[in-house]
Amino acid sequence: MKSLGIESIAKEHSTPFYLIDPESARESFLRIRKSFPENTIIAYATKANYSPSIIKLFSDFGLHFDTFTAGEVKHLLNCGVDAEKIMYTSVTETKEEFEFVLSRGVRFFVIGSLNGLHNLKEVTEREKMNVDVLLRVQPIEHVKAGTSTSGAKSKFGILFDDGKDSVRNVLPKIKGYLNFNGFHFHLGTQVADPRFYVKAIDRVMEYVRKNEIDIKILDTGGGYPFQYSGETPPIEKFGKAISKSIDAWRKALGNFKLIIEPGRSLVAGSTVFVARVVNIKELYGRKIIIIDAGDDMVMVKRHKVEPNIKVLSSSEEKEKYLIAGNLCHSADWIIEEPITLPRVKPGDLIIFKNVGAYVMNHNLPYGLRRKPKVLTIADDEVTEEPHPFDIAYQSNMD
Ligand SMILES: Cc1ncc(COP(=O)(O)O)c(C=O)c1O
C-alpha cells in the first residue's frame, strides 16, 4: 500500500481507520499452500480477522474454517460459507451452542473435555444427527511461542492418560451418533520453531501406534508465525518439517488426512492501521506523541508482537519519541522505550503495519470513542466494511 494513497484516503475517511488489502492475504495463502503437502486441508482460524472480504477470498479458494463461537458460525454463513466447511472448536462446549450450530448444518466438532463430549452426545442423540469428532489433546507441555496454549497453565484440550479429562477416559465414550476421526492440537500463537510441531506430532502418533487407534485425521492447529521483524523461521520451514514428519507416520501407520488451521500467518500482513498525531508533550525529558487511538487498536500485548511504525512527516529532522494512546489509563503505551522517528507535529499521520491478525477484534468500547472504520482496498477502490463490533451485534441479534 502506497503512503500517498493513504494520505488521500485519510482525507476522505477520518482517522483512525484500518485498511485491509485482501491481495496480501491471497499471497500469504498461496505461500502456505505451497509449503504443505498438496492434499492438506487448510482451515482458516476465523477469529484472526472477521473481514467479509477476507472470508470471501478464502471461501473462494475452497478453504475450510475453524470457529469457536455460535457468533462466528453465523457470520461465516452470512458471508456465504458452506456449513460443511466449518469446524467447531468451542472453549465452553455447552448444549445450547451445540444445538445451535447443528441446526445451522455444522457437522464437524473438536472436543476438549469430558463434559463437552457428554453435551454433544446428548444433543446429537436427541436430534438424531451424525457428526465427526476430533479430540483436542495437549501433546507437549513446553512450547516457545508469543502465547503458548500448552502446559500446566493451559485450559485447553485433554491429556492422554491422566484423570477425567483424558483420551483414556473420553475416547471409549465416543460412539452412537459421534464418529471418532482423530486428534487435534493447537500449540499457541507465533510458535518459534517447527520442532515443537514435530515433537507434538510424534507424541500423538506414538500414542496412536501404542494403543492401536484408527485415525482418519490429524489436525496440527495454527500458530505458524508471521514474520513481523527479527528472526522468525519462514512458513516454508514449518511446512517442510511437518510434511516430513507426517510422511514418515503415514508410511508407518497408513494414510490419514492432515488439517492445519493458520490464522495469524494468513492475515497479519493484510492490514495497516492509520492514526493521527493529536498532541505532543514533554515529561521528564521524554517527548511523547499522543495519537487519536489507543493501544487496543494497534496491538494485543499478551501476544508480544510489536507494531511496525511509519510516520508520514515532511520533516528531515529526527527526534526520539515515545507513543501513547488516547485512553485514560496508564498502561496505554504503544512505544514505551524511545525510538527515533522523523520530527512530527499534530496532524501528521502514523501508519502501523501488519495489524491484520487479532487486533481489530480486540478494540475496546472504553471511552466511548468513535470506532475505527474498517476499509478494504482492491483495484485502487476503497470500500467500507463492518467493524467487528457491528458483526458481533448482527451475529447475536436472535
Ligand atoms: C484452535 C485454534 N486453531 C487455530 C488458531 C490460530 O492460531 P494462529 O493465528 O496463531 O495461527 C487458534 C488461535 O487461537 C486456535 O485457538
CSV table of C-alpha atoms and ligand atoms in Angstrom, one decimal:
chain,number,residue,atom,x,y,z
A,1,MET,CA,0.0,0.0,0.0
A,2,LYS,CA,1.5,3.3,-1.0
A,3,SER,CA,1.8,6.1,1.6
A,4,LEU,CA,0.5,8.6,-0.9
A,5,GLY,CA,-2.7,6.6,-1.3
A,6,ILE,CA,-3.1,6.5,2.5
A,7,GLU,CA,-2.8,10.3,2.8
A,8,SER,CA,-5.7,10.7,0.3
A,9,ILE,CA,-7.8,8.0,2.0
A,10,ALA,CA,-7.2,9.8,5.3
A,11,LYS,CA,-8.6,13.0,3.8
A,12,GLU,CA,-11.8,11.2,2.8
A,13,HIS,CA,-12.2,9.0,5.8
A,14,SER,CA,-11.4,10.5,9.2
A,15,THR,CA,-8.8,8.7,11.3
A,16,PRO,CA,-8.3,6.3,12.8
A,17,PHE,CA,-9.1,3.5,10.4
A,18,TYR,CA,-7.9,0.0,9.3
A,19,LEU,CA,-7.1,-0.6,5.7
A,20,ILE,CA,-7.2,-4.2,4.5
A,21,ASP,CA,-5.6,-5.4,1.3
A,22,PRO,CA,-7.0,-8.8,0.6
A,23,GLU,CA,-4.4,-9.3,-2.2
A,24,SER,CA,-1.8,-9.6,0.5
A,25,ALA,CA,-3.8,-12.3,2.3
A,26,ARG,CA,-4.1,-14.1,-1.0
A,27,GLU,CA,-0.3,-14.1,-1.3
A,28,SER,CA,0.1,-15.5,2.2
A,29,PHE,CA,-2.4,-18.2,1.5
A,30,LEU,CA,-0.5,-19.3,-1.7
A,31,ARG,CA,2.7,-19.4,0.2
A,32,ILE,CA,1.2,-21.6,2.9
A,33,ARG,CA,-0.4,-23.9,0.4
A,34,LYS,CA,2.9,-24.4,-1.4
A,35,SER,CA,4.7,-25.2,1.9
A,36,PHE,CA,2.4,-28.1,2.9
A,37,PRO,CA,1.6,-31.3,1.1
A,38,GLU,CA,-1.0,-30.9,-1.7
A,39,ASN,CA,-3.8,-32.7,0.0
A,40,THR,CA,-3.6,-30.7,3.3
A,41,ILE,CA,-6.9,-29.2,4.4
A,42,ILE,CA,-6.3,-25.6,5.3
A,43,ALA,CA,-8.9,-24.3,7.8
A,44,TYR,CA,-8.7,-20.6,8.3
A,45,ALA,CA,-8.9,-19.6,12.1
A,46,THR,CA,-11.8,-17.2,11.6
A,47,LYS,CA,-11.1,-15.4,14.9
A,48,ALA,CA,-7.9,-13.8,13.5
A,49,ASN,CA,-9.8,-11.4,11.2
A,50,TYR,CA,-13.6,-11.2,10.6
A,51,SER,CA,-13.4,-9.0,7.5
A,52,PRO,CA,-16.1,-10.3,5.0
A,53,SER,CA,-13.6,-9.6,2.1
A,54,ILE,CA,-11.0,-11.9,3.7
A,55,ILE,CA,-13.6,-14.6,4.4
A,56,LYS,CA,-14.9,-14.4,0.9
A,57,LEU,CA,-11.4,-14.7,-0.6
A,58,PHE,CA,-10.6,-17.8,1.5
A,59,SER,CA,-14.0,-19.3,0.8
A,60,ASP,CA,-13.5,-18.8,-3.0
A,61,PHE,CA,-10.2,-20.6,-2.6
A,62,GLY,CA,-12.0,-23.6,-1.0
A,63,LEU,CA,-10.6,-23.2,2.5
A,64,HIS,CA,-12.3,-24.6,5.5
A,65,PHE,CA,-13.0,-22.5,8.6
A,66,ASP,CA,-12.1,-23.1,12.3
A,67,THR,CA,-14.6,-21.4,14.7
A,68,PHE,CA,-15.2,-21.2,18.4
A,69,THR,CA,-18.5,-19.4,18.9
A,70,ALA,CA,-22.0,-19.5,17.5
A,71,GLY,CA,-21.5,-15.9,16.5
A,72,GLU,CA,-18.6,-16.8,14.3
A,73,VAL,CA,-20.6,-19.6,12.7
A,74,LYS,CA,-23.5,-17.2,11.9
A,75,HIS,CA,-21.1,-14.7,10.5
A,76,LEU,CA,-19.5,-17.2,8.2
A,77,LEU,CA,-22.9,-18.4,7.0
A,78,ASN,CA,-23.9,-14.8,6.4
A,79,CYS,CA,-20.8,-14.4,4.3
A,80,GLY,CA,-21.9,-17.3,2.1
A,81,VAL,CA,-19.6,-20.0,3.6
A,82,ASP,CA,-20.9,-23.6,3.2
A,83,ALA,CA,-21.7,-25.2,6.7
A,84,GLU,CA,-19.8,-28.3,5.5
A,85,LYS,CA,-16.6,-26.3,5.5
A,86,ILE,CA,-17.0,-25.2,9.2
A,87,MET,CA,-15.3,-26.9,12.1
A,88,TYR,CA,-16.4,-26.1,15.6
A,89,THR,CA,-13.8,-26.0,18.4
A,90,SER,CA,-15.5,-24.5,21.4
A,91,VAL,CA,-14.0,-23.5,24.7
A,92,THR,CA,-17.3,-23.7,26.6
A,93,GLU,CA,-18.9,-26.8,24.9
A,94,THR,CA,-22.5,-26.2,26.1
A,95,LYS,CA,-25.6,-28.0,24.9
A,96,GLU,CA,-27.1,-24.7,23.7
A,97,GLU,CA,-24.3,-23.8,21.4
A,98,PHE,CA,-24.1,-27.4,20.0
A,99,GLU,CA,-27.8,-27.3,19.4
A,100,PHE,CA,-27.5,-24.0,17.6
A,101,VAL,CA,-24.5,-24.9,15.3
A,102,LEU,CA,-26.0,-28.3,14.5
A,103,SER,CA,-29.3,-26.6,13.4
A,104,ARG,CA,-27.2,-24.5,11.0
A,105,GLY,CA,-25.6,-27.5,9.4
A,106,VAL,CA,-22.2,-27.8,11.2
A,107,ARG,CA,-21.2,-31.5,11.5
A,108,PHE,CA,-17.5,-31.4,12.4
A,109,PHE,CA,-16.6,-30.9,16.1
A,110,VAL,CA,-13.3,-30.7,18.0
A,111,ILE,CA,-14.0,-31.8,21.6
A,112,GLY,CA,-11.7,-30.8,24.5
A,113,SER,CA,-13.4,-32.0,27.7
A,114,LEU,CA,-15.5,-35.0,29.0
A,115,ASN,CA,-18.3,-32.6,29.9
A,116,GLY,CA,-18.3,-31.3,26.3
A,117,LEU,CA,-18.4,-34.8,24.9
A,118,HIS,CA,-21.5,-35.6,27.1
A,119,ASN,CA,-23.2,-32.5,25.9
A,120,LEU,CA,-22.5,-33.2,22.2
A,121,LYS,CA,-23.6,-36.8,22.7
A,122,GLU,CA,-26.9,-35.8,24.3
A,123,VAL,CA,-27.7,-33.2,21.6
A,124,THR,CA,-26.8,-35.4,18.6
A,125,GLU,CA,-28.8,-38.3,20.1
A,126,ARG,CA,-31.8,-36.1,20.6
A,127,GLU,CA,-31.5,-34.6,17.1
A,128,LYS,CA,-30.5,-37.9,15.6
A,129,MET,CA,-27.6,-36.3,13.8
A,130,ASN,CA,-24.3,-38.0,12.9
A,131,VAL,CA,-21.2,-35.8,13.5
A,132,ASP,CA,-17.5,-36.2,13.1
A,133,VAL,CA,-15.3,-35.7,16.2
A,134,LEU,CA,-11.7,-34.9,16.8
A,135,LEU,CA,-10.3,-35.0,20.3
A,136,ARG,CA,-8.2,-32.0,21.2
A,137,VAL,CA,-5.1,-33.1,23.1
A,138,GLN,CA,-2.1,-31.4,24.7
A,139,PRO,CA,0.8,-33.4,23.4
A,140,ILE,CA,3.7,-31.4,24.8
A,141,GLU,CA,4.0,-29.1,27.8
A,142,HIS,CA,6.7,-26.7,26.8
A,143,VAL,CA,6.2,-24.6,23.6
A,144,LYS,CA,8.2,-21.4,22.9
A,145,ALA,CA,5.6,-19.0,21.4
A,146,GLY,CA,4.2,-15.5,21.6
A,147,THR,CA,1.4,-17.1,23.6
A,148,SER,CA,1.5,-20.8,24.5
A,149,THR,CA,-1.7,-22.8,24.9
A,150,SER,CA,0.2,-25.8,26.2
A,151,GLY,CA,1.3,-27.0,29.6
A,152,ALA,CA,0.2,-26.6,33.2
A,153,LYS,CA,-1.1,-23.1,32.7
A,154,SER,CA,-3.4,-24.0,29.8
A,155,LYS,CA,-7.2,-24.6,30.0
A,156,PHE,CA,-7.4,-26.3,26.5
A,157,GLY,CA,-7.9,-29.8,25.4
A,158,ILE,CA,-7.4,-33.1,27.3
A,159,LEU,CA,-4.3,-35.1,28.4
A,160,PHE,CA,-3.5,-38.6,27.2
A,161,ASP,CA,-3.8,-40.7,30.3
A,162,ASP,CA,-4.3,-38.7,33.4
A,163,GLY,CA,-7.7,-38.1,35.1
A,164,LYS,CA,-11.2,-37.5,34.0
A,165,ASP,CA,-10.3,-35.2,31.0
A,166,SER,CA,-8.0,-37.7,29.3
A,167,VAL,CA,-8.0,-39.6,26.0
A,168,ARG,CA,-8.0,-42.8,28.0
A,169,ASN,CA,-11.3,-41.8,29.6
A,170,VAL,CA,-13.0,-39.9,26.8
A,171,LEU,CA,-12.2,-41.9,23.7
A,172,PRO,CA,-14.2,-45.1,24.6
A,173,LYS,CA,-17.3,-42.9,25.1
A,174,ILE,CA,-17.2,-41.6,21.5
A,175,LYS,CA,-20.0,-43.7,19.9
A,176,GLY,CA,-23.6,-43.6,18.7
A,177,TYR,CA,-24.0,-40.5,16.6
A,178,LEU,CA,-20.4,-39.5,17.2
A,179,ASN,CA,-17.8,-40.7,14.7
A,180,PHE,CA,-14.2,-40.5,16.0
A,181,ASN,CA,-12.0,-39.2,13.3
A,182,GLY,CA,-8.7,-38.5,15.0
A,183,PHE,CA,-6.7,-35.9,17.1
A,184,HIS,CA,-6.3,-32.2,17.1
A,185,PHE,CA,-3.8,-30.0,18.9
A,186,HIS,CA,-3.0,-26.3,18.9
A,187,LEU,CA,0.2,-25.3,20.5
A,188,GLY,CA,-0.1,-21.5,20.7
A,189,THR,CA,0.4,-18.5,18.5
A,190,GLN,CA,3.6,-17.2,16.9
A,191,VAL,CA,5.3,-20.6,17.7
A,192,ALA,CA,9.0,-20.0,17.5
A,193,ASP,CA,10.3,-23.3,16.0
A,194,PRO,CA,9.0,-26.1,13.7
A,195,ARG,CA,10.5,-28.7,16.0
A,196,PHE,CA,7.7,-28.1,18.5
A,197,TYR,CA,5.2,-29.4,15.9
A,198,VAL,CA,7.3,-32.4,15.1
A,199,LYS,CA,7.6,-33.2,18.8
A,200,ALA,CA,3.8,-32.9,19.2
A,201,ILE,CA,3.0,-35.0,16.1
A,202,ASP,CA,5.4,-37.7,17.3
A,203,ARG,CA,3.8,-37.7,20.8
A,204,VAL,CA,0.3,-38.1,19.3
A,205,MET,CA,1.2,-40.7,16.7
A,206,GLU,CA,3.2,-42.8,19.2
A,207,TYR,CA,0.1,-42.9,21.4
A,208,VAL,CA,-1.9,-43.9,18.3
A,209,ARG,CA,0.5,-46.7,17.5
A,210,LYS,CA,0.8,-47.9,21.1
A,211,ASN,CA,-3.0,-48.1,21.6
A,212,GLU,CA,-3.8,-49.3,18.0
A,213,ILE,CA,-6.2,-46.4,17.4
A,214,ASP,CA,-7.6,-45.9,13.9
A,215,ILE,CA,-7.3,-42.3,12.8
A,216,LYS,CA,-8.5,-40.6,9.6
A,217,ILE,CA,-7.3,-37.1,10.5
A,218,LEU,CA,-4.6,-35.3,12.4
A,219,ASP,CA,-5.1,-31.6,12.9
A,220,THR,CA,-2.0,-29.7,13.9
A,221,GLY,CA,-3.9,-26.4,14.6
A,222,GLY,CA,-2.4,-23.0,14.0
A,223,GLY,CA,0.4,-21.0,15.4
A,224,TYR,CA,2.6,-20.7,12.3
A,225,PRO,CA,4.4,-17.4,12.8
A,226,PHE,CA,4.2,-14.3,10.8
A,227,GLN,CA,7.5,-12.6,10.1
A,228,TYR,CA,6.9,-9.2,11.9
A,229,SER,CA,10.6,-8.5,12.4
A,230,GLY,CA,13.8,-10.2,13.5
A,231,GLU,CA,14.5,-13.9,13.4
A,232,THR,CA,11.3,-15.8,12.6
A,233,PRO,CA,11.6,-19.1,10.6
A,234,PRO,CA,9.6,-18.7,7.4
A,235,ILE,CA,6.4,-20.7,6.9
A,236,GLU,CA,8.3,-22.9,4.3
A,237,LYS,CA,10.4,-24.3,7.2
A,238,PHE,CA,7.3,-25.2,9.2
A,239,GLY,CA,5.8,-26.8,6.1
A,240,LYS,CA,8.9,-28.8,5.3
A,241,ALA,CA,9.4,-30.2,8.9
A,242,ILE,CA,5.7,-31.0,9.4
A,243,SER,CA,5.4,-32.6,5.9
A,244,LYS,CA,8.4,-34.8,6.6
A,245,SER,CA,7.1,-36.0,9.9
A,246,ILE,CA,3.6,-36.6,8.5
A,247,ASP,CA,5.1,-38.5,5.6
A,248,ALA,CA,7.1,-40.8,7.9
A,249,TRP,CA,4.0,-41.5,10.1
A,250,ARG,CA,1.8,-42.3,7.0
A,251,LYS,CA,4.4,-44.8,5.9
A,252,ALA,CA,4.5,-46.4,9.3
A,253,LEU,CA,0.8,-46.4,10.1
A,254,GLY,CA,-1.2,-45.9,6.9
A,255,ASN,CA,-2.8,-42.8,5.4
A,256,PHE,CA,-4.5,-40.1,7.3
A,257,LYS,CA,-5.5,-36.5,6.4
A,258,LEU,CA,-3.6,-33.5,7.6
A,259,ILE,CA,-5.5,-30.4,8.7
A,260,ILE,CA,-3.8,-27.1,9.5
A,261,GLU,CA,-5.5,-24.1,11.0
A,262,PRO,CA,-3.5,-21.0,10.3
A,263,GLY,CA,-4.9,-17.6,11.4
A,264,ARG,CA,-2.2,-15.0,12.0
A,265,SER,CA,0.2,-16.2,9.2
A,266,LEU,CA,-2.6,-15.8,6.7
A,267,VAL,CA,-3.8,-12.3,7.6
A,268,ALA,CA,-1.3,-10.4,9.8
A,269,GLY,CA,0.3,-8.7,6.8
A,270,SER,CA,-3.0,-7.7,5.1
A,271,THR,CA,-3.9,-4.7,7.2
A,272,VAL,CA,-2.5,-1.3,8.2
A,273,PHE,CA,-3.9,1.0,10.9
A,274,VAL,CA,-3.8,4.7,10.3
A,275,ALA,CA,-3.9,7.2,13.2
A,276,ARG,CA,-3.2,10.9,13.6
A,277,VAL,CA,-0.9,12.7,16.0
A,278,VAL,CA,-3.1,14.8,18.1
A,279,ASN,CA,-0.8,16.0,20.8
A,280,ILE,CA,3.0,16.1,21.6
A,281,LYS,CA,4.2,16.7,25.2
A,282,GLU,CA,7.4,16.6,27.1
A,283,LEU,CA,7.6,15.0,30.5
A,284,TYR,CA,10.7,14.0,32.5
A,285,GLY,CA,12.8,14.7,29.4
A,286,ARG,CA,10.8,12.4,27.2
A,287,LYS,CA,8.9,13.5,24.1
A,288,ILE,CA,5.6,11.8,24.0
A,289,ILE,CA,3.4,11.6,20.9
A,290,ILE,CA,-0.3,11.1,21.7
A,291,ILE,CA,-2.5,9.7,18.8
A,292,ASP,CA,-6.2,9.6,18.2
A,293,ALA,CA,-6.3,5.8,19.0
A,294,GLY,CA,-5.5,3.5,21.9
A,295,ASP,CA,-3.0,0.6,22.3
A,296,ASP,CA,-6.1,-1.7,21.9
A,297,MET,CA,-6.4,-0.6,18.3
A,298,VAL,CA,-2.8,-1.4,17.4
A,299,MET,CA,-1.6,-4.4,19.4
A,300,VAL,CA,-2.6,-7.3,21.7
A,301,LYS,CA,0.1,-7.1,24.4
A,302,ARG,CA,-0.2,-10.7,25.6
A,303,HIS,CA,0.8,-11.8,22.0
A,304,LYS,CA,4.1,-9.9,22.5
A,305,VAL,CA,4.1,-8.6,18.9
A,306,GLU,CA,5.4,-5.0,18.4
A,307,PRO,CA,3.8,-2.9,15.7
A,308,ASN,CA,5.9,-1.8,12.8
A,309,ILE,CA,5.6,2.0,12.5
A,310,LYS,CA,5.9,4.5,9.7
A,311,VAL,CA,5.4,8.3,10.2
A,312,LEU,CA,4.2,10.4,7.4
A,313,SER,CA,6.1,13.6,8.1
A,314,SER,CA,7.7,16.1,5.8
A,315,SER,CA,10.5,16.9,8.3
A,316,GLU,CA,14.1,15.9,7.5
A,317,GLU,CA,14.9,16.2,11.2
A,318,LYS,CA,14.8,13.2,13.6
A,319,GLU,CA,13.7,13.0,17.2
A,320,LYS,CA,13.4,10.4,19.9
A,321,TYR,CA,9.8,9.7,20.8
A,322,LEU,CA,7.5,7.5,22.9
A,323,ILE,CA,4.0,6.9,21.6
A,324,ALA,CA,0.9,6.8,23.8
A,325,GLY,CA,-2.7,6.3,23.1
A,326,ASN,CA,-5.9,8.2,23.8
A,327,LEU,CA,-7.2,6.0,26.6
A,328,CYS,CA,-7.5,7.2,30.2
A,329,HIS,CA,-5.3,4.5,31.8
A,330,SER,CA,-1.6,4.5,32.5
A,331,ALA,CA,-0.8,1.3,30.6
A,332,ASP,CA,-1.9,2.8,27.2
A,333,TRP,CA,1.6,2.8,25.7
A,334,ILE,CA,2.3,1.8,22.2
A,335,ILE,CA,6.0,2.6,22.3
A,336,GLU,CA,7.4,2.8,25.8
A,337,GLU,CA,11.1,2.9,25.0
A,338,PRO,CA,12.2,5.9,22.9
A,339,ILE,CA,12.5,5.3,19.2
A,340,THR,CA,13.9,7.6,16.5
A,341,LEU,CA,11.3,9.0,14.1
A,342,PRO,CA,11.1,11.9,11.7
A,343,ARG,CA,10.0,15.0,13.7
A,344,VAL,CA,6.2,15.1,13.9
A,345,LYS,CA,3.6,17.7,14.5
A,346,PRO,CA,0.0,17.4,15.4
A,347,GLY,CA,-2.0,16.4,12.3
A,348,ASP,CA,0.7,14.1,10.9
A,349,LEU,CA,-0.3,10.5,10.2
A,350,ILE,CA,1.2,7.4,11.7
A,351,ILE,CA,0.8,4.1,10.0
A,352,PHE,CA,1.0,0.8,12.0
A,353,LYS,CA,1.8,-2.1,9.7
A,354,ASN,CA,1.0,-5.8,10.0
A,355,VAL,CA,-2.1,-5.4,12.2
A,356,GLY,CA,-4.3,-7.8,10.3
A,357,ALA,CA,-4.4,-10.6,12.9
A,358,TYR,CA,-6.4,-10.4,16.2
A,359,VAL,CA,-6.0,-6.6,16.6
A,360,MET,CA,-9.3,-5.0,15.4
A,361,ASN,CA,-11.4,-7.6,17.2
A,362,HIS,CA,-9.6,-6.6,20.5
A,363,ASN,CA,-10.8,-3.0,20.2
A,364,LEU,CA,-12.4,-1.7,23.4
A,365,PRO,CA,-15.6,0.3,23.9
A,366,TYR,CA,-13.8,2.0,26.8
A,367,GLY,CA,-14.0,5.8,26.5
A,368,LEU,CA,-17.0,5.6,24.1
A,369,ARG,CA,-14.7,6.6,21.3
A,370,ARG,CA,-15.8,6.5,17.7
A,371,LYS,CA,-14.9,3.0,16.4
A,372,PRO,CA,-12.2,3.0,13.7
A,373,LYS,CA,-13.5,2.5,10.2
A,374,VAL,CA,-12.6,-0.8,8.5
A,375,LEU,CA,-11.7,-0.1,4.9
A,376,THR,CA,-10.8,-2.6,2.1
A,377,ILE,CA,-8.8,-1.7,-0.9
A,378,ALA,CA,-8.9,-3.6,-4.2
A,379,ASP,CA,-8.1,-2.3,-7.6
A,380,ASP,CA,-7.5,1.1,-6.1
A,381,GLU,CA,-11.1,1.2,-4.9
A,382,VAL,CA,-11.8,1.7,-1.2
A,383,THR,CA,-14.9,0.1,0.3
A,384,GLU,CA,-16.1,0.3,3.9
A,385,GLU,CA,-16.7,-3.0,5.8
A,386,PRO,CA,-18.4,-3.6,9.1
A,387,HIS,CA,-16.3,-3.3,12.3
A,388,PRO,CA,-16.2,-6.4,14.5
A,389,PHE,CA,-18.5,-4.6,16.9
A,390,ASP,CA,-21.1,-4.4,14.2
A,391,ILE,CA,-20.5,-8.0,13.1
A,392,ALA,CA,-20.9,-9.2,16.8
A,393,TYR,CA,-24.1,-7.2,17.2
A,394,GLN,CA,-25.5,-8.6,13.9
A,395,SER,CA,-24.5,-12.2,14.7
A,396,ASN,CA,-26.2,-12.1,18.1
A,397,MET,CA,-29.5,-10.4,17.2
A,398,ASP,CA,-31.5,-13.6,17.7
B,1,LIG,C1,-7.9,-24.0,17.8
B,1,LIG,C2,-7.2,-22.9,17.1
B,1,LIG,N1,-6.7,-23.1,15.9
B,1,LIG,C3,-6.0,-22.2,15.2
B,1,LIG,C4,-5.7,-20.9,15.8
B,1,LIG,C5,-4.9,-19.9,15.0
B,1,LIG,O1,-3.7,-19.6,15.6
B,1,LIG,P1,-2.7,-18.6,14.8
B,1,LIG,O2,-3.5,-17.4,14.5
B,1,LIG,O3,-1.6,-18.4,15.7
B,1,LIG,O4,-2.3,-19.4,13.5
B,1,LIG,C6,-6.2,-20.7,17.1
B,1,LIG,C7,-5.8,-19.4,17.7
B,1,LIG,O5,-6.2,-19.1,18.8
B,1,LIG,C8,-6.9,-21.7,17.8
B,1,LIG,O6,-7.4,-21.5,19.0
